[in-house]
Structures are given as C-alpha cells and as structure tokens.
Amino acid sequence: MATAPSSTHSAVTLHINGEKHTLTVDHRATLLDALRERLDLTGTKKGCDHGQCGACTVLVDGRRTVACLQLAVAAEGRDITTVEGLAEGDELHPVQQAFLDLDGYQCGYCTPGQICSAVAMIEEHARGWPSAATGDVRPEAGPPPLTPEEIRERMSGNLCRCGAYVSIVEAITRAAQQQSGKDEEAAA
C-alpha cells in the first residue's frame, strides 16, 4: 500500500512591515506572489520574474532581495519590508521623498524596487561595503565617496525602462546626504 504524498502547502507566518501575517502557501509560491496576490501589497511589482530587473526588490532582514526568486516559505520569521512599510505614518522615508522631489521616476513601475534597493544600498555604503566601482577596498579606507559611478554600480540590479537614471542617481545622492547628516547629529 502506497503512502499518501506529502502536502504541497504549509502555513507560514510572515513579518511584513511590522505586522504578522499567517497564511497557507504552496511550497513553490514566491514571496512576490504572496505579497501581491495573497496580501494585496501591490507596491512590489512583477517585472521579469527571473531576478534580472529588480522591480520586485524588497528588504529581508534589512538586505535587498528580489522577491520573485525568494520562496515565501523560506521567508518565514524574517523581517520583510516593502515600499509600503518605509514611511513613518504620513512622513515619507527620505529616499521616497527624494524620488518624489527630484522626479526619480517616469512611468513609476520600477520605482518601488528602486526605492527599496536604494534604502539598502545607502546602508551598505555606510557600513563600508565596497562595490565593483570602489577604488580602495581596504577596510581601513572606510566608505568610498558616494559618487554617481558608485551609485550606478550599486544600483545596477535595478533597471528603469524609461531611462530615469539621472534623476534616480540625484535622488539617491540627496537621500544619502540627508542620512549622513542625521547620523552625524546622532553621534554628536
């Protein structure tokens, strides 16, 4: 007598934007599909569905992740932040505000992924993580200047089909400068 096949679904608890959501998902369901189709968090966009465009970028434990390649079951218990969770009440996150102020978007489709990626990228840079564009990668050199070349390299996983890159780089530069100023004020 053959045994019954194991279930293809599991109940998971996802910690998204500070709230717990328990749902039953197919083991093959991506985090992107769980966010959009099951939880109505449609800010995260489905672009290529192959991890190549960055439109679905979210933060998982503070690090950028393309949600189309992350299984929902593998995200259980992790801290997930989508573009909807970046603002503090009615106050936009500095990256969101900079994108708005400096027109860091055209059609807006890639914007949520660009913003989530930029938030994490600014943190990575502040921690001194080098990029392929970093001239001096020695830890004692500290963070490199956040030049347009550094920003472009660090954001290279996020594509904008409209070509709003000039404004995107300007917005990230402004937000990084604001973040740096806040960090200096906190240290004083």
CSV table of C-alpha atoms in Angstrom, one decimal:
chain,number,residue,atom,x,y,z
A,1,MET,CA,0.0,0.0,0.0
A,2,ALA,CA,1.5,3.3,-1.0
A,3,THR,CA,1.6,6.2,1.4
A,4,ALA,CA,-0.1,9.4,0.7
A,5,PRO,CA,2.1,12.1,-0.8
A,6,SER,CA,3.2,14.8,1.5
A,7,SER,CA,1.3,18.1,1.4
A,8,THR,CA,2.4,20.7,-1.0
A,9,HIS,CA,1.2,23.6,1.2
A,10,SER,CA,2.4,25.0,4.5
A,11,ALA,CA,1.1,27.6,6.9
A,12,VAL,CA,3.7,30.3,7.3
A,13,THR,CA,3.9,33.5,9.4
A,14,LEU,CA,5.4,36.4,7.5
A,15,HIS,CA,6.6,39.5,9.4
A,16,ILE,CA,5.8,42.3,6.8
A,17,ASN,CA,6.1,46.0,7.6
A,18,GLY,CA,5.9,45.4,11.3
A,19,GLU,CA,2.8,43.1,11.1
A,20,LYS,CA,2.4,39.3,11.3
A,21,HIS,CA,0.5,37.6,8.5
A,22,THR,CA,-0.3,33.9,8.8
A,23,LEU,CA,-1.3,32.2,5.6
A,24,THR,CA,-1.2,28.9,3.8
A,25,VAL,CA,1.0,28.9,0.7
A,26,ASP,CA,2.1,26.5,-1.9
A,27,HIS,CA,5.7,25.5,-1.3
A,28,ARG,CA,6.5,26.8,-4.8
A,29,ALA,CA,4.9,30.2,-4.2
A,30,THR,CA,7.4,33.1,-4.3
A,31,LEU,CA,7.4,35.9,-1.8
A,32,LEU,CA,6.4,38.2,-4.6
A,33,ASP,CA,3.3,36.3,-5.3
A,34,ALA,CA,2.4,36.0,-1.6
A,35,LEU,CA,2.8,39.8,-1.2
A,36,ARG,CA,0.8,40.7,-4.3
A,37,GLU,CA,-1.8,38.0,-4.6
A,38,ARG,CA,-2.4,36.9,-1.1
A,39,LEU,CA,-1.7,40.1,1.0
A,40,ASP,CA,-2.7,42.8,-1.5
A,41,LEU,CA,0.7,44.6,-1.1
A,42,THR,CA,0.9,45.6,-4.7
A,43,GLY,CA,3.6,48.2,-4.4
A,44,THR,CA,6.1,45.4,-5.1
A,45,LYS,CA,6.0,44.9,-8.9
A,46,LYS,CA,6.4,41.8,-11.0
A,47,GLY,CA,8.7,42.7,-13.8
A,48,CYS,CA,10.8,39.9,-15.4
A,49,ASP,CA,10.0,37.2,-12.9
A,50,HIS,CA,13.6,36.0,-13.3
A,51,GLY,CA,15.5,38.2,-10.8
A,52,GLN,CA,17.0,40.4,-13.6
A,53,CYS,CA,15.1,43.7,-13.4
A,54,GLY,CA,14.8,44.5,-9.7
A,55,ALA,CA,11.2,45.7,-9.9
A,56,CYS,CA,10.3,43.3,-7.1
A,57,THR,CA,13.1,44.3,-4.7
A,58,VAL,CA,12.1,44.2,-1.0
A,59,LEU,CA,14.1,44.3,2.1
A,60,VAL,CA,14.5,41.0,4.0
A,61,ASP,CA,16.2,41.5,7.3
A,62,GLY,CA,17.4,44.8,6.0
A,63,ARG,CA,19.1,43.4,2.9
A,64,ARG,CA,17.7,43.8,-0.6
A,65,THR,CA,16.1,40.7,-2.1
A,66,VAL,CA,14.4,40.1,-5.4
A,67,ALA,CA,11.1,38.7,-4.2
A,68,CYS,CA,10.5,36.8,-7.4
A,69,LEU,CA,13.3,34.4,-6.5
A,70,GLN,CA,12.6,34.1,-2.8
A,71,LEU,CA,10.2,31.4,-1.8
A,72,ALA,CA,7.6,32.5,0.7
A,73,VAL,CA,8.2,29.5,2.9
A,74,ALA,CA,11.9,30.5,3.1
A,75,ALA,CA,10.9,34.0,4.3
A,76,GLU,CA,9.1,32.7,7.4
A,77,GLY,CA,10.2,34.5,10.5
A,78,ARG,CA,12.3,37.0,8.6
A,79,ASP,CA,11.7,40.8,8.8
A,80,ILE,CA,10.3,41.8,5.4
A,81,THR,CA,9.9,45.5,4.4
A,82,THR,CA,8.1,46.5,1.2
A,83,VAL,CA,7.8,50.0,-0.2
A,84,GLU,CA,4.5,50.4,1.7
A,85,GLY,CA,6.4,49.9,5.0
A,86,LEU,CA,9.2,52.5,4.6
A,87,ALA,CA,7.2,55.6,5.5
A,88,GLU,CA,6.7,56.6,9.2
A,89,GLY,CA,2.9,57.4,9.2
A,90,ASP,CA,2.4,60.3,6.8
A,91,GLU,CA,6.1,61.1,6.7
A,92,LEU,CA,7.8,59.5,3.7
A,93,HIS,CA,11.2,57.8,4.0
A,94,PRO,CA,14.0,60.2,2.9
A,95,VAL,CA,14.6,58.0,-0.2
A,96,GLN,CA,10.9,58.1,-1.1
A,97,GLN,CA,10.8,61.9,-0.6
A,98,ALA,CA,13.9,62.4,-2.7
A,99,PHE,CA,12.5,60.3,-5.5
A,100,LEU,CA,9.3,62.4,-5.4
A,101,ASP,CA,11.2,65.8,-5.2
A,102,LEU,CA,13.7,65.0,-7.9
A,103,ASP,CA,11.4,63.1,-10.3
A,104,GLY,CA,13.3,59.8,-9.8
A,105,TYR,CA,10.6,58.1,-11.9
A,106,GLN,CA,8.8,58.3,-15.1
A,107,CYS,CA,6.2,55.6,-15.5
A,108,GLY,CA,6.8,54.6,-11.9
A,109,TYR,CA,6.7,50.8,-12.5
A,110,CYS,CA,10.3,50.2,-11.3
A,111,THR,CA,10.2,52.9,-8.6
A,112,PRO,CA,9.2,50.7,-5.6
A,113,GLY,CA,12.1,48.3,-6.3
A,114,GLN,CA,14.4,51.2,-6.9
A,115,ILE,CA,13.5,52.8,-3.6
A,116,CYS,CA,13.8,49.6,-1.6
A,117,SER,CA,17.2,48.9,-3.2
A,118,ALA,CA,18.4,52.4,-2.6
A,119,VAL,CA,17.5,52.2,1.1
A,120,ALA,CA,19.6,49.1,1.5
A,121,MET,CA,22.3,50.4,-0.8
A,122,ILE,CA,22.8,53.5,1.4
A,123,GLU,CA,23.1,51.3,4.5
A,124,GLU,CA,25.6,49.0,2.7
A,125,HIS,CA,27.7,52.0,1.7
A,126,ALA,CA,27.6,53.5,5.2
A,127,ARG,CA,28.8,50.1,6.6
A,128,GLY,CA,31.8,50.4,4.2
A,129,TRP,CA,30.9,47.6,1.9
A,130,PRO,CA,32.8,48.0,-1.4
A,131,SER,CA,31.4,47.8,-4.9
A,132,ALA,CA,33.0,46.9,-8.2
A,133,ALA,CA,33.5,50.6,-8.7
A,134,THR,CA,35.2,51.2,-5.4
A,135,GLY,CA,38.8,52.2,-5.9
A,136,ASP,CA,40.2,51.3,-2.5
A,137,VAL,CA,38.6,48.2,-1.0
A,138,ARG,CA,40.8,48.0,2.1
A,139,PRO,CA,38.6,48.0,5.3
A,140,GLU,CA,40.6,50.8,6.9
A,141,ALA,CA,39.9,53.0,3.9
A,142,GLY,CA,36.3,53.3,5.1
A,143,PRO,CA,33.3,54.0,2.8
A,144,PRO,CA,34.3,55.4,-0.6
A,145,PRO,CA,32.8,58.7,-1.7
A,146,LEU,CA,29.3,58.0,-2.9
A,147,THR,CA,29.9,59.3,-6.5
A,148,PRO,CA,27.4,58.8,-9.3
A,149,GLU,CA,29.6,56.0,-10.6
A,150,GLU,CA,29.4,54.2,-7.1
A,151,ILE,CA,25.6,54.7,-7.1
A,152,ARG,CA,25.2,53.4,-10.6
A,153,GLU,CA,27.2,50.3,-9.9
A,154,ARG,CA,25.5,49.6,-6.6
A,155,MET,CA,22.0,50.1,-8.2
A,156,SER,CA,22.9,48.1,-11.4
A,157,GLY,CA,20.5,45.3,-10.4
A,158,ASN,CA,17.5,47.7,-10.8
A,159,LEU,CA,16.5,48.6,-14.3
A,160,CYS,CA,14.4,51.5,-15.4
A,161,ARG,CA,12.9,51.0,-18.9
A,162,CYS,CA,12.1,54.7,-19.1
A,163,GLY,CA,15.7,55.8,-18.5
A,164,ALA,CA,15.2,58.0,-15.5
A,165,TYR,CA,18.7,57.1,-14.2
A,166,VAL,CA,19.9,60.7,-14.0
A,167,SER,CA,17.1,61.6,-11.6
A,168,ILE,CA,17.4,58.3,-9.7
A,169,VAL,CA,21.1,59.0,-9.0
A,170,GLU,CA,20.3,62.5,-7.9
A,171,ALA,CA,17.6,61.3,-5.6
A,172,ILE,CA,19.8,58.7,-4.0
A,173,THR,CA,22.6,61.2,-3.6
A,174,ARG,CA,20.3,63.6,-1.8
A,175,ALA,CA,18.8,60.9,0.5
A,176,ALA,CA,22.3,59.6,1.3
A,177,GLN,CA,23.5,63.1,2.3
A,178,GLN,CA,20.4,63.5,4.5
A,179,GLN,CA,21.0,60.1,6.1
A,180,SER,CA,24.7,61.0,6.7
A,181,GLY,CA,23.7,64.3,8.3
A,182,LYS,CA,21.3,62.5,10.6
A,183,ASP,CA,24.0,60.0,11.6
A,184,GLU,CA,26.4,62.8,12.4
A,185,GLU,CA,23.8,64.6,14.5
A,186,ALA,CA,23.1,61.4,16.4
A,187,ALA,CA,26.8,60.9,17.1
A,188,ALA,CA,27.3,64.4,18.5
